[in-house]
Amino acid sequence: MATLLHIDSSLNGDRSHSRAVTAAFTAAWREEHPDGTVIHRDLAADPVPHIDATAYYAGYVAPGDRSPEQQEASVLREQLIEEAESADVIVLGAPLYNWSIASGLKAWLDHVIAVGRTTMTESPTLAGKHVIVVTSRGGSYRPGTPEEGNDHLEPYLQMVLAEKLGMKPEFILPELTLAPVTPAMASLVPQFEESREDALAAARTQGRELAARLGD
């Protein structure tokens, strides 16, 4: 039975553009795998605590050798890593906040990046796993725009997910999401609408295709 791990980190609830796109992906996935498993983590509604020193350094100790404090501190980290390891595909909502990722998503990554297990080992446990990253943003950071070069989200996630964890990230980018509510951006509303529809279509297509591939 196929498993999808669906992660959202937007602060905007039902108004979120990234959540709309991740939801479209998951709906398409469910159509292909109605009996499959979907694990949903909402890092805004149910935040993952930032990793502390006890949990972090427990990762360098064999489970059987951990102190009671390290064992207790490792429970959540083990759960988060096992969720990622058990998933056949991950869809990750990662809106751009202050030119980078949301702090809740960073906290999740800090738990999941585990030296000797998910990274910096000959056989990282997440290697080869497909991850669809929905990275929405209020403006545009494309070449030639005033904000060109200031997107520190996609390069960071590309490095972490692909180079360090060995995963296969693909990015869906709904942009100009502030255009409908910002008078100065009114002329960009048609571009926003096109970007949103393209993102929703891409999410549905990839949801179906990845689910079907696993069903082959």
PDB file of C-alpha atoms in Angstrom:
ATOM      1  CA  MET A   1       0.000   0.000   0.000  1.00  0.00           C
ATOM      2  CA  ALA A   2       1.459   3.360  -1.053  1.00  0.00           C
ATOM      3  CA  THR A   3       2.042   6.124   1.492  1.00  0.00           C
ATOM      4  CA  LEU A   4       2.104   9.872   0.899  1.00  0.00           C
ATOM      5  CA  LEU A   5       3.575  12.271   3.455  1.00  0.00           C
ATOM      6  CA  HIS A   6       1.852  15.650   3.048  1.00  0.00           C
ATOM      7  CA  ILE A   7       3.529  18.539   4.879  1.00  0.00           C
ATOM      8  CA  ASP A   8       2.246  22.117   5.045  1.00  0.00           C
ATOM      9  CA  SER A   9       4.070  25.045   6.632  1.00  0.00           C
ATOM     10  CA  SER A  10       2.039  28.071   5.526  1.00  0.00           C
ATOM     11  CA  LEU A  11       0.737  30.345   8.274  1.00  0.00           C
ATOM     12  CA  ASN A  12      -2.337  31.352   6.249  1.00  0.00           C
ATOM     13  CA  GLY A  13      -4.731  28.443   6.711  1.00  0.00           C
ATOM     14  CA  ASP A  14      -7.489  28.263   4.105  1.00  0.00           C
ATOM     15  CA  ARG A  15      -6.172  31.436   2.419  1.00  0.00           C
ATOM     16  CA  SER A  16      -2.837  29.780   1.652  1.00  0.00           C
ATOM     17  CA  HIS A  17      -1.813  29.371  -1.964  1.00  0.00           C
ATOM     18  CA  SER A  18       0.756  26.680  -1.203  1.00  0.00           C
ATOM     19  CA  ARG A  19      -1.858  24.693   0.727  1.00  0.00           C
ATOM     20  CA  ALA A  20      -4.238  24.846  -2.237  1.00  0.00           C
ATOM     21  CA  VAL A  21      -1.560  23.343  -4.464  1.00  0.00           C
ATOM     22  CA  THR A  22      -0.450  20.630  -2.017  1.00  0.00           C
ATOM     23  CA  ALA A  23      -4.128  19.757  -1.520  1.00  0.00           C
ATOM     24  CA  ALA A  24      -4.548  19.394  -5.298  1.00  0.00           C
ATOM     25  CA  PHE A  25      -1.579  17.027  -5.388  1.00  0.00           C
ATOM     26  CA  THR A  26      -2.981  14.937  -2.532  1.00  0.00           C
ATOM     27  CA  ALA A  27      -6.465  14.795  -4.072  1.00  0.00           C
ATOM     28  CA  ALA A  28      -5.007  13.493  -7.337  1.00  0.00           C
ATOM     29  CA  TRP A  29      -2.902  10.983  -5.387  1.00  0.00           C
ATOM     30  CA  ARG A  30      -6.002   9.716  -3.551  1.00  0.00           C
ATOM     31  CA  GLU A  31      -7.832   9.215  -6.847  1.00  0.00           C
ATOM     32  CA  GLU A  32      -5.098   6.805  -7.915  1.00  0.00           C
ATOM     33  CA  HIS A  33      -4.674   5.220  -4.474  1.00  0.00           C
ATOM     34  CA  PRO A  34      -8.066   5.393  -2.687  1.00  0.00           C
ATOM     35  CA  ASP A  35      -6.885   2.728  -0.247  1.00  0.00           C
ATOM     36  CA  GLY A  36      -3.456   4.281   0.277  1.00  0.00           C
ATOM     37  CA  THR A  37      -2.202   6.082   3.357  1.00  0.00           C
ATOM     38  CA  VAL A  38      -1.825   9.855   3.636  1.00  0.00           C
ATOM     39  CA  ILE A  39       0.081  11.255   6.618  1.00  0.00           C
ATOM     40  CA  HIS A  40      -0.573  14.989   6.983  1.00  0.00           C
ATOM     41  CA  ARG A  41       1.638  17.227   9.100  1.00  0.00           C
ATOM     42  CA  ASP A  42       0.592  20.841   9.532  1.00  0.00           C
ATOM     43  CA  LEU A  43       3.681  22.594  10.858  1.00  0.00           C
ATOM     44  CA  ALA A  44       1.750  25.812  11.506  1.00  0.00           C
ATOM     45  CA  ALA A  45      -1.288  24.393  13.314  1.00  0.00           C
ATOM     46  CA  ASP A  46       0.754  21.743  15.134  1.00  0.00           C
ATOM     47  CA  PRO A  47       4.335  23.069  15.260  1.00  0.00           C
ATOM     48  CA  VAL A  48       7.306  20.777  15.681  1.00  0.00           C
ATOM     49  CA  PRO A  49       9.479  22.093  18.526  1.00  0.00           C
ATOM     50  CA  HIS A  50      12.955  23.250  17.630  1.00  0.00           C
ATOM     51  CA  ILE A  51      15.461  20.487  18.272  1.00  0.00           C
ATOM     52  CA  ASP A  52      17.380  20.827  21.523  1.00  0.00           C
ATOM     53  CA  ALA A  53      20.896  19.724  22.379  1.00  0.00           C
ATOM     54  CA  THR A  54      19.797  16.513  24.080  1.00  0.00           C
ATOM     55  CA  ALA A  55      17.857  15.272  21.059  1.00  0.00           C
ATOM     56  CA  TYR A  56      20.484  16.467  18.605  1.00  0.00           C
ATOM     57  CA  TYR A  57      23.453  14.758  20.230  1.00  0.00           C
ATOM     58  CA  ALA A  58      21.446  11.621  20.982  1.00  0.00           C
ATOM     59  CA  GLY A  59      21.550  11.073  17.227  1.00  0.00           C
ATOM     60  CA  TYR A  60      25.253  10.300  17.529  1.00  0.00           C
ATOM     61  CA  VAL A  61      24.642   7.596  20.153  1.00  0.00           C
ATOM     62  CA  ALA A  62      23.423   4.076  19.400  1.00  0.00           C
ATOM     63  CA  PRO A  63      19.783   3.726  20.568  1.00  0.00           C
ATOM     64  CA  GLY A  64      20.701   1.056  23.121  1.00  0.00           C
ATOM     65  CA  ASP A  65      23.379   3.272  24.635  1.00  0.00           C
ATOM     66  CA  ARG A  66      21.268   6.395  25.115  1.00  0.00           C
ATOM     67  CA  SER A  67      20.582   7.753  28.556  1.00  0.00           C
ATOM     68  CA  PRO A  68      16.951   7.938  29.743  1.00  0.00           C
ATOM     69  CA  GLU A  69      16.985  11.668  28.972  1.00  0.00           C
ATOM     70  CA  GLN A  70      18.297  11.050  25.460  1.00  0.00           C
ATOM     71  CA  GLN A  71      15.731   8.320  24.861  1.00  0.00           C
ATOM     72  CA  GLU A  72      12.897  10.616  25.914  1.00  0.00           C
ATOM     73  CA  ALA A  73      14.238  13.491  23.823  1.00  0.00           C
ATOM     74  CA  SER A  74      14.546  11.230  20.762  1.00  0.00           C
ATOM     75  CA  VAL A  75      10.927  10.051  20.638  1.00  0.00           C
ATOM     76  CA  LEU A  76       9.605  12.837  18.408  1.00  0.00           C
ATOM     77  CA  ARG A  77      12.702  12.868  16.220  1.00  0.00           C
ATOM     78  CA  GLU A  78      12.384   9.134  15.614  1.00  0.00           C
ATOM     79  CA  GLN A  79       8.720   9.561  14.742  1.00  0.00           C
ATOM     80  CA  LEU A  80       9.414  12.318  12.213  1.00  0.00           C
ATOM     81  CA  ILE A  81      12.257  10.407  10.577  1.00  0.00           C
ATOM     82  CA  GLU A  82      10.214   7.199  10.400  1.00  0.00           C
ATOM     83  CA  GLU A  83       7.297   9.076   8.807  1.00  0.00           C
ATOM     84  CA  ALA A  84       9.605  10.350   6.081  1.00  0.00           C
ATOM     85  CA  GLU A  85      11.246   6.945   5.636  1.00  0.00           C
ATOM     86  CA  SER A  86       7.879   5.163   5.356  1.00  0.00           C
ATOM     87  CA  ALA A  87       6.558   7.513   2.673  1.00  0.00           C
ATOM     88  CA  ASP A  88       6.763   6.575  -0.974  1.00  0.00           C
ATOM     89  CA  VAL A  89       6.418  10.251  -1.950  1.00  0.00           C
ATOM     90  CA  ILE A  90       6.473  13.527  -0.014  1.00  0.00           C
ATOM     91  CA  VAL A  91       4.607  16.695  -0.983  1.00  0.00           C
ATOM     92  CA  LEU A  92       6.001  19.703   0.833  1.00  0.00           C
ATOM     93  CA  GLY A  93       4.331  23.107   1.101  1.00  0.00           C
ATOM     94  CA  ALA A  94       7.143  25.628   1.475  1.00  0.00           C
ATOM     95  CA  PRO A  95       6.046  29.260   1.035  1.00  0.00           C
ATOM     96  CA  LEU A  96       8.750  31.908   0.882  1.00  0.00           C
ATOM     97  CA  TYR A  97       8.906  33.932   4.105  1.00  0.00           C
ATOM     98  CA  ASN A  98      11.460  36.716   4.499  1.00  0.00           C
ATOM     99  CA  TRP A  99      13.443  35.362   1.531  1.00  0.00           C
ATOM    100  CA  SER A 100      13.750  31.829   2.999  1.00  0.00           C
ATOM    101  CA  ILE A 101      11.772  28.935   4.508  1.00  0.00           C
ATOM    102  CA  ALA A 102       9.297  29.104   7.376  1.00  0.00           C
ATOM    103  CA  SER A 103      10.824  28.487  10.803  1.00  0.00           C
ATOM    104  CA  GLY A 104       8.427  25.568  11.327  1.00  0.00           C
ATOM    105  CA  LEU A 105       9.770  23.849   8.242  1.00  0.00           C
ATOM    106  CA  LYS A 106      13.345  24.474   9.382  1.00  0.00           C
ATOM    107  CA  ALA A 107      12.510  22.813  12.701  1.00  0.00           C
ATOM    108  CA  TRP A 108      11.136  19.759  10.872  1.00  0.00           C
ATOM    109  CA  LEU A 109      14.249  19.537   8.717  1.00  0.00           C
ATOM    110  CA  ASP A 110      16.523  19.791  11.754  1.00  0.00           C
ATOM    111  CA  HIS A 111      14.837  16.694  13.184  1.00  0.00           C
ATOM    112  CA  VAL A 112      14.874  14.740   9.913  1.00  0.00           C
ATOM    113  CA  ILE A 113      18.481  15.523   8.942  1.00  0.00           C
ATOM    114  CA  ALA A 114      20.236  12.812  10.954  1.00  0.00           C
ATOM    115  CA  VAL A 115      23.947  12.178  10.429  1.00  0.00           C
ATOM    116  CA  GLY A 116      24.664   8.509   9.788  1.00  0.00           C
ATOM    117  CA  ARG A 117      21.048   7.751   8.923  1.00  0.00           C
ATOM    118  CA  THR A 118      19.407  10.176   6.508  1.00  0.00           C
ATOM    119  CA  THR A 119      22.638  11.946   5.528  1.00  0.00           C
ATOM    120  CA  MET A 120      26.432  11.518   5.526  1.00  0.00           C
ATOM    121  CA  THR A 121      26.267   7.740   5.143  1.00  0.00           C
ATOM    122  CA  GLU A 122      26.740   5.343   2.240  1.00  0.00           C
ATOM    123  CA  SER A 123      23.046   4.413   2.282  1.00  0.00           C
ATOM    124  CA  PRO A 124      20.935   7.424   3.362  1.00  0.00           C
ATOM    125  CA  THR A 125      17.465   6.198   4.196  1.00  0.00           C
ATOM    126  CA  LEU A 126      15.610   8.867   2.184  1.00  0.00           C
ATOM    127  CA  ALA A 127      17.748   8.517  -0.951  1.00  0.00           C
ATOM    128  CA  GLY A 128      15.815   8.249  -4.195  1.00  0.00           C
ATOM    129  CA  LYS A 129      12.532   9.361  -2.689  1.00  0.00           C
ATOM    130  CA  HIS A 130      10.481  11.830  -4.740  1.00  0.00           C
ATOM    131  CA  VAL A 131       9.589  15.090  -2.987  1.00  0.00           C
ATOM    132  CA  ILE A 132       7.331  17.679  -4.635  1.00  0.00           C
ATOM    133  CA  VAL A 133       8.058  21.132  -3.206  1.00  0.00           C
ATOM    134  CA  VAL A 134       5.384  23.816  -3.578  1.00  0.00           C
ATOM    135  CA  THR A 135       7.197  27.099  -3.044  1.00  0.00           C
ATOM    136  CA  SER A 136       4.734  29.985  -3.293  1.00  0.00           C
ATOM    137  CA  ARG A 137       5.772  33.620  -3.006  1.00  0.00           C
ATOM    138  CA  GLY A 138       4.063  36.999  -2.980  1.00  0.00           C
ATOM    139  CA  GLY A 139       6.194  38.476  -5.757  1.00  0.00           C
ATOM    140  CA  SER A 140       8.549  37.139  -8.391  1.00  0.00           C
ATOM    141  CA  TYR A 141      12.246  36.326  -8.129  1.00  0.00           C
ATOM    142  CA  ARG A 142      12.787  35.433 -11.759  1.00  0.00           C
ATOM    143  CA  PRO A 143      15.716  36.805 -13.789  1.00  0.00           C
ATOM    144  CA  GLY A 144      15.213  40.457 -14.581  1.00  0.00           C
ATOM    145  CA  THR A 145      12.916  41.184 -11.625  1.00  0.00           C
ATOM    146  CA  PRO A 146      13.929  43.562  -8.809  1.00  0.00           C
ATOM    147  CA  GLU A 147      14.198  40.614  -6.396  1.00  0.00           C
ATOM    148  CA  GLU A 148      16.344  38.439  -8.641  1.00  0.00           C
ATOM    149  CA  GLY A 149      18.908  36.578  -6.537  1.00  0.00           C
ATOM    150  CA  ASN A 150      17.058  37.059  -3.251  1.00  0.00           C
ATOM    151  CA  ASP A 151      15.283  33.700  -3.239  1.00  0.00           C
ATOM    152  CA  HIS A 152      17.177  31.726  -0.600  1.00  0.00           C
ATOM    153  CA  LEU A 153      14.473  29.064  -0.321  1.00  0.00           C
ATOM    154  CA  GLU A 154      14.727  27.053  -3.532  1.00  0.00           C
ATOM    155  CA  PRO A 155      18.561  26.908  -3.575  1.00  0.00           C
ATOM    156  CA  TYR A 156      18.608  25.846   0.077  1.00  0.00           C
ATOM    157  CA  LEU A 157      15.982  23.130  -0.312  1.00  0.00           C
ATOM    158  CA  GLN A 158      17.605  21.915  -3.530  1.00  0.00           C
ATOM    159  CA  MET A 159      20.895  21.527  -1.666  1.00  0.00           C
ATOM    160  CA  VAL A 160      19.420  19.882   1.438  1.00  0.00           C
ATOM    161  CA  LEU A 161      16.949  17.562  -0.255  1.00  0.00           C
ATOM    162  CA  ALA A 162      19.010  16.531  -3.273  1.00  0.00           C
ATOM    163  CA  GLU A 163      22.664  16.835  -2.275  1.00  0.00           C
ATOM    164  CA  LYS A 164      22.496  16.048   1.445  1.00  0.00           C
ATOM    165  CA  LEU A 165      19.541  13.661   1.692  1.00  0.00           C
ATOM    166  CA  GLY A 166      19.783  12.131  -1.788  1.00  0.00           C
ATOM    167  CA  MET A 167      16.134  12.770  -2.590  1.00  0.00           C
ATOM    168  CA  LYS A 168      14.596  13.742  -5.934  1.00  0.00           C
ATOM    169  CA  PRO A 169      13.012  17.183  -5.495  1.00  0.00           C
ATOM    170  CA  GLU A 170      10.764  18.809  -8.066  1.00  0.00           C
ATOM    171  CA  PHE A 171       9.550  22.369  -7.559  1.00  0.00           C
ATOM    172  CA  ILE A 172       6.143  23.876  -8.309  1.00  0.00           C
ATOM    173  CA  LEU A 173       6.199  27.661  -8.076  1.00  0.00           C
ATOM    174  CA  PRO A 174       2.970  29.666  -7.756  1.00  0.00           C
ATOM    175  CA  GLU A 175       4.110  33.289  -7.654  1.00  0.00           C
ATOM    176  CA  LEU A 176       2.764  36.851  -7.436  1.00  0.00           C
ATOM    177  CA  THR A 177       0.260  35.706  -4.811  1.00  0.00           C
ATOM    178  CA  LEU A 178       0.041  39.224  -3.334  1.00  0.00           C
ATOM    179  CA  ALA A 179      -1.152  40.730  -6.624  1.00  0.00           C
ATOM    180  CA  PRO A 180      -4.907  40.338  -5.935  1.00  0.00           C
ATOM    181  CA  VAL A 181      -4.651  42.167  -2.575  1.00  0.00           C
ATOM    182  CA  THR A 182      -1.968  44.770  -3.373  1.00  0.00           C
ATOM    183  CA  PRO A 183      -3.160  47.768  -5.413  1.00  0.00           C
ATOM    184  CA  ALA A 184       0.343  48.499  -6.703  1.00  0.00           C
ATOM    185  CA  MET A 185       0.447  44.986  -8.188  1.00  0.00           C
ATOM    186  CA  ALA A 186      -2.965  45.132  -9.879  1.00  0.00           C
ATOM    187  CA  SER A 187      -1.458  44.904 -13.365  1.00  0.00           C
ATOM    188  CA  LEU A 188       0.135  41.573 -12.386  1.00  0.00           C
ATOM    189  CA  VAL A 189      -3.131  39.834 -11.480  1.00  0.00           C
ATOM    190  CA  PRO A 190      -3.396  38.044 -14.867  1.00  0.00           C
ATOM    191  CA  GLN A 191       0.143  36.699 -14.412  1.00  0.00           C
ATOM    192  CA  PHE A 192      -0.732  35.560 -10.899  1.00  0.00           C
ATOM    193  CA  GLU A 193      -3.843  33.783 -12.147  1.00  0.00           C
ATOM    194  CA  GLU A 194      -1.866  32.034 -14.872  1.00  0.00           C
ATOM    195  CA  SER A 195       0.834  31.010 -12.402  1.00  0.00           C
ATOM    196  CA  ARG A 196      -1.750  29.660  -9.952  1.00  0.00           C
ATOM    197  CA  GLU A 197      -3.561  27.626 -12.608  1.00  0.00           C
ATOM    198  CA  ASP A 198      -0.273  26.259 -13.935  1.00  0.00           C
ATOM    199  CA  ALA A 199       0.747  25.253 -10.399  1.00  0.00           C
ATOM    200  CA  LEU A 200      -2.566  23.521  -9.695  1.00  0.00           C
ATOM    201  CA  ALA A 201      -2.404  21.683 -13.024  1.00  0.00           C
ATOM    202  CA  ALA A 202       1.188  20.605 -12.396  1.00  0.00           C
ATOM    203  CA  ALA A 203       0.282  19.344  -8.919  1.00  0.00           C
ATOM    204  CA  ARG A 204      -2.625  17.284 -10.223  1.00  0.00           C
ATOM    205  CA  THR A 205      -0.527  15.844 -13.035  1.00  0.00           C
ATOM    206  CA  GLN A 206       2.391  14.931 -10.780  1.00  0.00           C
ATOM    207  CA  GLY A 207       0.069  13.506  -8.132  1.00  0.00           C
ATOM    208  CA  ARG A 208      -1.511  11.171 -10.663  1.00  0.00           C
ATOM    209  CA  GLU A 209       1.744  10.258 -12.392  1.00  0.00           C
ATOM    210  CA  LEU A 210       3.710   9.479  -9.246  1.00  0.00           C
ATOM    211  CA  ALA A 211       0.838   7.488  -7.781  1.00  0.00           C
ATOM    212  CA  ALA A 212       0.383   5.537 -11.007  1.00  0.00           C
ATOM    213  CA  ARG A 213       4.110   4.845 -11.219  1.00  0.00           C
ATOM    214  CA  LEU A 214       4.054   3.264  -7.783  1.00  0.00           C
ATOM    215  CA  GLY A 215       1.052   1.203  -8.777  1.00  0.00           C
ATOM    216  CA  ASP A 216       2.794  -0.316 -11.792  1.00  0.00           C
TER     217      ASP A 216
END
